[in-house]
PDB file of C-alpha atoms in Angstrom:
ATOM      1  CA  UNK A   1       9.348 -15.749  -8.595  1.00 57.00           C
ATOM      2  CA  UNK A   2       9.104 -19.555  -7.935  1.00 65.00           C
ATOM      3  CA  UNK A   3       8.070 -20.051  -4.253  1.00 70.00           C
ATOM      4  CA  UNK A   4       6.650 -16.653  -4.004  1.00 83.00           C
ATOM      5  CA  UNK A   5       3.696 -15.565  -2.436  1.00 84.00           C
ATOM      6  CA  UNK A   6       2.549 -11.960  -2.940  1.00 88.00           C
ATOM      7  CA  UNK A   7      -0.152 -10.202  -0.692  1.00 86.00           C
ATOM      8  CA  UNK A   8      -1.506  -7.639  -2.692  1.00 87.00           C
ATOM      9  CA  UNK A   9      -3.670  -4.719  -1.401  1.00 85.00           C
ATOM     10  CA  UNK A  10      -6.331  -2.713  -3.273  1.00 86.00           C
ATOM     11  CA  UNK A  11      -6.123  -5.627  -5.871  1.00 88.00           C
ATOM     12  CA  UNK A  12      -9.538  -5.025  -7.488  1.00 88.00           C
ATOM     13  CA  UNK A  13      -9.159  -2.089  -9.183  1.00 89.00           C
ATOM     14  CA  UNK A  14      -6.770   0.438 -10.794  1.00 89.00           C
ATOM     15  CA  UNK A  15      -2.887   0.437  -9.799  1.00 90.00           C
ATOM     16  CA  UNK A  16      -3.469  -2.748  -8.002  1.00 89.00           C
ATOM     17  CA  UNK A  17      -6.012  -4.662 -10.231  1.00 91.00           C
ATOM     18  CA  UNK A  18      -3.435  -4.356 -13.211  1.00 91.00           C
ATOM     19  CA  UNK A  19      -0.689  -5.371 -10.580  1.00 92.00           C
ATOM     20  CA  UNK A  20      -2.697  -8.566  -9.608  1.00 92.00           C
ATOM     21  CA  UNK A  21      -2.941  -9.416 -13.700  1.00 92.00           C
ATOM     22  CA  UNK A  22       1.188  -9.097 -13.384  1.00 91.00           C
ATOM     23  CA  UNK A  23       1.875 -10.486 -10.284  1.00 91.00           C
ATOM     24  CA  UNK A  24      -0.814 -13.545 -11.160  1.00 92.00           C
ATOM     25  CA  UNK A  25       1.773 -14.695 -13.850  1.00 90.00           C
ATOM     26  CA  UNK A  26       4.800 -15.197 -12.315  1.00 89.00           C
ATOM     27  CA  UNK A  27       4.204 -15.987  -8.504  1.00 89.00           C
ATOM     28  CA  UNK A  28       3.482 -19.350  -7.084  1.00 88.00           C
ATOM     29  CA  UNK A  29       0.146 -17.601  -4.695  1.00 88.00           C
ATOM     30  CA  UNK A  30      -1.227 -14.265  -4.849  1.00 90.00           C
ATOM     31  CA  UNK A  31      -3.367 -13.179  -2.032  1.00 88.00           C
ATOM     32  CA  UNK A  32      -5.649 -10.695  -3.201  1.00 90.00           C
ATOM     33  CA  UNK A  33      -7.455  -7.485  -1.196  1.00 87.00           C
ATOM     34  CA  UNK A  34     -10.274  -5.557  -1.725  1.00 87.00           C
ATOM     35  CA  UNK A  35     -13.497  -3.977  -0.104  1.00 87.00           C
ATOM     36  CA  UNK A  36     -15.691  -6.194  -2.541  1.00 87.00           C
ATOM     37  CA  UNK A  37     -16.894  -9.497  -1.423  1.00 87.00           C
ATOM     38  CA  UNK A  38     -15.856 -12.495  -3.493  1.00 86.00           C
ATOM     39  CA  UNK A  39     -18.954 -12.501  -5.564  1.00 88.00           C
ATOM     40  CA  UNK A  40     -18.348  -8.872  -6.904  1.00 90.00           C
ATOM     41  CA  UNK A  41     -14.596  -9.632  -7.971  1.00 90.00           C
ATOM     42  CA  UNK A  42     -15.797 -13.364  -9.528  1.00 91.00           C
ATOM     43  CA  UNK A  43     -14.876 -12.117 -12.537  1.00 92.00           C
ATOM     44  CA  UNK A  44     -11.788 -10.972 -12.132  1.00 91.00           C
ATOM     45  CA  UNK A  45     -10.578 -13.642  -9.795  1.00 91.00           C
ATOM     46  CA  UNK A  46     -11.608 -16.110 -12.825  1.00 92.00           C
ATOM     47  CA  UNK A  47      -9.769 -13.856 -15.770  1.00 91.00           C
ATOM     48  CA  UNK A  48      -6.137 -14.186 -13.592  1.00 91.00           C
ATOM     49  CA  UNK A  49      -6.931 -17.987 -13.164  1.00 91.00           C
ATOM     50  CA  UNK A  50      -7.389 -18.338 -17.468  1.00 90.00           C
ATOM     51  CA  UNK A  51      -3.951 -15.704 -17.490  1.00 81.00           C
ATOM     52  CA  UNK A  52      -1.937 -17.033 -15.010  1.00 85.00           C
ATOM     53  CA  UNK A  53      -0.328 -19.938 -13.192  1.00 87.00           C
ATOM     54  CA  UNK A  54      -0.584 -18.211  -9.459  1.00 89.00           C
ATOM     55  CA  UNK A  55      -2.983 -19.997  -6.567  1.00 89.00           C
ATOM     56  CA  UNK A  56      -5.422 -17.484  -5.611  1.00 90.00           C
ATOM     57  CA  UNK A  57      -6.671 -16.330  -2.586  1.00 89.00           C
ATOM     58  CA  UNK A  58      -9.622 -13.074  -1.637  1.00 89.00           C
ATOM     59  CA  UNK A  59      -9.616 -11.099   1.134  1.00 85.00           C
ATOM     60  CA  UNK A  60     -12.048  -8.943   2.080  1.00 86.00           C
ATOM     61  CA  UNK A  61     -11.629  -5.885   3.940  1.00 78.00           C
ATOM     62  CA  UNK A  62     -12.882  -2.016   4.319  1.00 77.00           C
ATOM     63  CA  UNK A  63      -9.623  -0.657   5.251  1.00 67.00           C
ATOM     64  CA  UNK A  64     -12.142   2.406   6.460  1.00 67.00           C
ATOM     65  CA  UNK A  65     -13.096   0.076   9.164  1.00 67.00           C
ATOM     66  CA  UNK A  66     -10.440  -0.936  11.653  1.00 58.00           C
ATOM     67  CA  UNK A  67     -12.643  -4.451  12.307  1.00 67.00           C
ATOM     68  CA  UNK A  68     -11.972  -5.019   8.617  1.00 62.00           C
ATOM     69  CA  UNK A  69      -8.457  -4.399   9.390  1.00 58.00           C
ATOM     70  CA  UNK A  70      -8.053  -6.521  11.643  1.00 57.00           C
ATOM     71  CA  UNK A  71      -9.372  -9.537  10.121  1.00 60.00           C
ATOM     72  CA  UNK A  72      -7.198 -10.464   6.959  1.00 55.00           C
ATOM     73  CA  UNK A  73      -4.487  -9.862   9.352  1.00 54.00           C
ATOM     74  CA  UNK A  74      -5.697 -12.900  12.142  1.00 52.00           C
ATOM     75  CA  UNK A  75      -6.040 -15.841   8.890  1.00 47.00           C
ATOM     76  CA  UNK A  76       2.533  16.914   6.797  1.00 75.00           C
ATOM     77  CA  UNK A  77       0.532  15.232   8.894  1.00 82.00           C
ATOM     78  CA  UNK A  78      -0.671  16.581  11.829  1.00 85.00           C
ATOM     79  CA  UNK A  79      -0.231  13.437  14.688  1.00 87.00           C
ATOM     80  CA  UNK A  80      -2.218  16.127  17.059  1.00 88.00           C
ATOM     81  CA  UNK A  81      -5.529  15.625  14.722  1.00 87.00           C
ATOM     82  CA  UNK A  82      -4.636  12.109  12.403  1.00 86.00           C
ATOM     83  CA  UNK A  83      -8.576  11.740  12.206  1.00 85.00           C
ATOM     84  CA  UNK A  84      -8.281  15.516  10.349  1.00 85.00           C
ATOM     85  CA  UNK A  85     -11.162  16.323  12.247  1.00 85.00           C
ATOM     86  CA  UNK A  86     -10.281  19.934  11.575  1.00 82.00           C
ATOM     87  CA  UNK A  87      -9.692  21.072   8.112  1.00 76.00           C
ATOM     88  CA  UNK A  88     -10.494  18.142   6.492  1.00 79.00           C
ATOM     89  CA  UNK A  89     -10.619  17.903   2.454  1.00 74.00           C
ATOM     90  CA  UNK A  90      -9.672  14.262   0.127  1.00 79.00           C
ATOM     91  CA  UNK A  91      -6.558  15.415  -0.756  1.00 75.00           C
ATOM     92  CA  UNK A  92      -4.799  16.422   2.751  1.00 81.00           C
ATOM     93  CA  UNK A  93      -6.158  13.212   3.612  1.00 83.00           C
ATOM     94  CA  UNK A  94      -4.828  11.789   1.229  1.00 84.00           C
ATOM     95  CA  UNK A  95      -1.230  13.442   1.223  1.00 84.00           C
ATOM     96  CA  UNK A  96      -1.188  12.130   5.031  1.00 88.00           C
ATOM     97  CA  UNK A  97      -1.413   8.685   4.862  1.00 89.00           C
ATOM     98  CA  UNK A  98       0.914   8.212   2.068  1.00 89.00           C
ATOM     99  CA  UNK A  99       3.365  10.485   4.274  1.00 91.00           C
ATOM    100  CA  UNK A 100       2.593   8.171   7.203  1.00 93.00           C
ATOM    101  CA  UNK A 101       3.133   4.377   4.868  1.00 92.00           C
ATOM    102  CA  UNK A 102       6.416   6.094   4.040  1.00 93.00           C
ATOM    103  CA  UNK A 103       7.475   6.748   7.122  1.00 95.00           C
ATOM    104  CA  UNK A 104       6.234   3.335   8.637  1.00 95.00           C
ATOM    105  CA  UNK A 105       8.317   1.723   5.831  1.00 94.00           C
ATOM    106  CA  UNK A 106      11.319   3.675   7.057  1.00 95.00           C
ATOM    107  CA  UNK A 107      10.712   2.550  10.761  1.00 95.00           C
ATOM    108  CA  UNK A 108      10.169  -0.982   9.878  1.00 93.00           C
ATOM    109  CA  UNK A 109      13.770  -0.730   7.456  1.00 93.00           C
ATOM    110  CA  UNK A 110      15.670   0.433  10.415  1.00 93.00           C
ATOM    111  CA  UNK A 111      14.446  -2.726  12.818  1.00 92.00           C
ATOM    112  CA  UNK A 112      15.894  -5.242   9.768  1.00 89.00           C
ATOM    113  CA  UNK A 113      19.710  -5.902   9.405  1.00 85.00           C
ATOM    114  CA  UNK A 114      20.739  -6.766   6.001  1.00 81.00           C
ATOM    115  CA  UNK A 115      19.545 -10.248   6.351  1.00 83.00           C
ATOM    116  CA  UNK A 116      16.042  -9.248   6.816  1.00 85.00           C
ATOM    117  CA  UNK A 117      13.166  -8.299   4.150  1.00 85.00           C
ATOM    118  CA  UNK A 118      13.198  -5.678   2.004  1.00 86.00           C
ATOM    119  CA  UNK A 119      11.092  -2.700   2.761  1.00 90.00           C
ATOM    120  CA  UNK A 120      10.371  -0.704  -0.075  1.00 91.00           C
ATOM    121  CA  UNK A 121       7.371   2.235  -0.266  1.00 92.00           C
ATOM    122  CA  UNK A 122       6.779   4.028  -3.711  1.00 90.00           C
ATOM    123  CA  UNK A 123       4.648   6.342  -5.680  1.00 90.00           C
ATOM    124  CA  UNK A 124       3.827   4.899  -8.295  1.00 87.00           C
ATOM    125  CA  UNK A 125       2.718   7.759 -10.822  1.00 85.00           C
ATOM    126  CA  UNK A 126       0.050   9.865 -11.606  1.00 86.00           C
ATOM    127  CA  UNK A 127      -2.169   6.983 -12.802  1.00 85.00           C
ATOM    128  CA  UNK A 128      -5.679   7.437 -14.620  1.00 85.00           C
ATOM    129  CA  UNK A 129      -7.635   5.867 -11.637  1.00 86.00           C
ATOM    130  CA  UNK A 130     -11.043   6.499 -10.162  1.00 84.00           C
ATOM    131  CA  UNK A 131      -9.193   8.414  -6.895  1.00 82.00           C
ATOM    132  CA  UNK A 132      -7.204  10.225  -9.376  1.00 79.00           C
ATOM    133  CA  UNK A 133     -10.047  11.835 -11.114  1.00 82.00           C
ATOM    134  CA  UNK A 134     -12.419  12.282  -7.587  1.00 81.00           C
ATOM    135  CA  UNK A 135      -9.573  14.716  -6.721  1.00 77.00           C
ATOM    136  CA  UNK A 136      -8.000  16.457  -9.893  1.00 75.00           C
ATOM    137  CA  UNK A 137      -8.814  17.012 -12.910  1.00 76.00           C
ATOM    138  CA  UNK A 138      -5.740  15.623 -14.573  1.00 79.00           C
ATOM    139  CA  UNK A 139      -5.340  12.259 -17.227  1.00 86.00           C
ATOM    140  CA  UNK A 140      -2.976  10.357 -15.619  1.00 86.00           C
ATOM    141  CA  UNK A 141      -0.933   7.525 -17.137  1.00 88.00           C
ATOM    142  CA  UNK A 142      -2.305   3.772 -17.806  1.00 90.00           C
ATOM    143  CA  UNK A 143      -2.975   1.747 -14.460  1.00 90.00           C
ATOM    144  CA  UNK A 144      -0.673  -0.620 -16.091  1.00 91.00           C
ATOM    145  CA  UNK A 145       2.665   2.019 -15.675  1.00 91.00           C
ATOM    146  CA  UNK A 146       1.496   2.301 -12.313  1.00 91.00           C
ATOM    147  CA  UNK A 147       1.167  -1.668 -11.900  1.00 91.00           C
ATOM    148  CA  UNK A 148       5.059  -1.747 -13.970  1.00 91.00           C
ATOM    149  CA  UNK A 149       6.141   0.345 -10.917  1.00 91.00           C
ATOM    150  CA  UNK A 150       4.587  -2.043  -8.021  1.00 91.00           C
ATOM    151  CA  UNK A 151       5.879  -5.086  -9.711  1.00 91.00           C
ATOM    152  CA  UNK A 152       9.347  -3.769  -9.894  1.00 90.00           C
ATOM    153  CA  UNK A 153       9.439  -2.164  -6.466  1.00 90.00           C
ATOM    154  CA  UNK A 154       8.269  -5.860  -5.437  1.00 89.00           C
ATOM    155  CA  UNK A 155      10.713  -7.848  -8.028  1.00 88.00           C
ATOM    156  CA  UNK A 156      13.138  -5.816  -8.549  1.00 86.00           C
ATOM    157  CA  UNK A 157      16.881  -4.717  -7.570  1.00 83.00           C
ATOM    158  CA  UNK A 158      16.528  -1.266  -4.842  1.00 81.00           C
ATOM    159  CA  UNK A 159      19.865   0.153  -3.461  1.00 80.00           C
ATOM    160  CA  UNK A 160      18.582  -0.234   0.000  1.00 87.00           C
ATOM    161  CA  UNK A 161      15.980  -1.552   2.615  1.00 90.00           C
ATOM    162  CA  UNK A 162      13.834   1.748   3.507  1.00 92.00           C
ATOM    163  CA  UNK A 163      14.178   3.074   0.014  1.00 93.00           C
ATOM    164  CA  UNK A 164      11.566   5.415  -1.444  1.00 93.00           C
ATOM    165  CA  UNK A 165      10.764   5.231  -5.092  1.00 92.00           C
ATOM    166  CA  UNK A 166       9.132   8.068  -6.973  1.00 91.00           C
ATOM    167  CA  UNK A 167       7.322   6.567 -10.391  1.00 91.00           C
ATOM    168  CA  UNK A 168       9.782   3.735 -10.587  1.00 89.00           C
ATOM    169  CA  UNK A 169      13.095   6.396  -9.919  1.00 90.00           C
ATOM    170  CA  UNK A 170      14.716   6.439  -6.399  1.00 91.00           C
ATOM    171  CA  UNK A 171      14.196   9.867  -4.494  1.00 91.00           C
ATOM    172  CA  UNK A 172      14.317  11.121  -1.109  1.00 91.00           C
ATOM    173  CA  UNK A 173      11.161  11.270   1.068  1.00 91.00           C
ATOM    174  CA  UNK A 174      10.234  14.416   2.806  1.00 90.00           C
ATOM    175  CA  UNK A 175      12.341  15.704   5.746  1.00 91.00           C
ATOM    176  CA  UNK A 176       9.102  15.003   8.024  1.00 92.00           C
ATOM    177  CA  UNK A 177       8.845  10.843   7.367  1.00 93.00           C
ATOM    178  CA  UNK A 178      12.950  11.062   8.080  1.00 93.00           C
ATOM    179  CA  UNK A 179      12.339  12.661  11.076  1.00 94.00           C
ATOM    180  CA  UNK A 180      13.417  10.109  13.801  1.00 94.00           C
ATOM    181  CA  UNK A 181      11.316  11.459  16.560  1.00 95.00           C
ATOM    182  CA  UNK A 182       8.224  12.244  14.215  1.00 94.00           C
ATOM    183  CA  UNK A 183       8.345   8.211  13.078  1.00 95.00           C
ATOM    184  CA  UNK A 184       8.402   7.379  16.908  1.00 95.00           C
ATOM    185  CA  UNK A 185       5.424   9.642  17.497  1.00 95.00           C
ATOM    186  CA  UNK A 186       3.753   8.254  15.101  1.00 94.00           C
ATOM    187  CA  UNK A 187       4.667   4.470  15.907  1.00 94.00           C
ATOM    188  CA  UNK A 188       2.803   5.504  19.404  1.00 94.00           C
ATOM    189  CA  UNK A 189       0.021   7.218  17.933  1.00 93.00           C
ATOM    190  CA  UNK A 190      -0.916   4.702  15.466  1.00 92.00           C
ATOM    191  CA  UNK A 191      -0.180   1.768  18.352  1.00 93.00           C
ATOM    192  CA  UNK A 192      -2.556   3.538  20.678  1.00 92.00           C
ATOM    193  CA  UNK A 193      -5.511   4.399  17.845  1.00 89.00           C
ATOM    194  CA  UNK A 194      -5.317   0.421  16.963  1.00 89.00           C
ATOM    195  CA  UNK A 195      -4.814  -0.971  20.774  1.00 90.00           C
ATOM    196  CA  UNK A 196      -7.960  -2.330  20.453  1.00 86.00           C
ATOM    197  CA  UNK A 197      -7.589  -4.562  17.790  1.00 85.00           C
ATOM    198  CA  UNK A 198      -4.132  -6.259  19.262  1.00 81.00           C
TER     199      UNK A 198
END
């Protein structure tokens, strides 16, 4: 991965902490997100500069908070009720914006030709993480199978821009994020919740 740079989200922690220890080794700058401030992930920013050869870089950000949003980026779903302020529980929540990155991966595939970037969106298990275990009452694998599956989604050989892996396997996403006119919907929907912050 010489000449890569890698901007990794929820890098602090679980899936994407144990991705960050991977990704740390092999790429040339790794730009790191979390809700902590610099001084809370000290340690860990130190342990993948011992580890690993990658320039590092924090960002900051409450992805809860649009403002947040907004500022690393300047350096079934229901589209009638996106906010779920009816029937709201963790898990529908949950469920919805994973439906809506996968179908805003699929949009952003079809505006490449073959030329253009790669646009991959996975699941990448049933990993042993603090969200995990607020929700169900399951195990879950290692964060680091979970990491394996980011890295090679990121590194790796997929048959096609748009694809959708499912714990490292190709599969098909649901018939909703293929849904042309639902992915336009929610293109406008999503443009008109953030208008304030282009």
């Amino acid at each position: 991965m010489n000449g890569t740079t890698v901007v990794l989200t929820g890098a602090t922690s679980g899936i994407g902490e144990a991705a960050a220890r991977r990704f740390a080794a092999t790429c040339d700058r790794l730009i790191l997100h979390g809700p902590e401030s610099r001084g809370d992930v000290v340690s860990l920013l130190g342990t993948l500069a011992a580890d690993g050869r990658a320039e590092l870089h924090h960002l900051e950000a409450d992805l809860d908070d649009l403002d947040n949003v907004s500022r690393p980026a300047t350096r079934t779903l229901d589209l009638d009720d996106i906010g779920l302020e009816h029937g709201y529980s963790p898990v529908r929540a949950y469920a919805q914006s994973k439906l809506a990155m996968v179908a805003h991966a699929l949009t952003q595939a079809g505006r490449w030709d073959e030329d253009g970037p790669r646009i991959v969106s996975i699941s990448p298990g049933v990993i042993g993480t603090r969200l995990l275990h607020a929700m169900f009452a399951v195990r879950g694998a290692d964060p680091g199978h979970g990491a394996r599956n980011v890295v090679e989604a990121a590194t790796g050989s997929i048959p096609y821009s748009g694809a959708y892996l499912d714990d490292g396997r190709p599969a098909h996403p649901s018939a909703q994020a293929r849904d042309e006119a639902f992915r336009a919907r929610l293109a406008t929907v999503t443009h008109r919740l953030i208008s304030a912050w282009l």
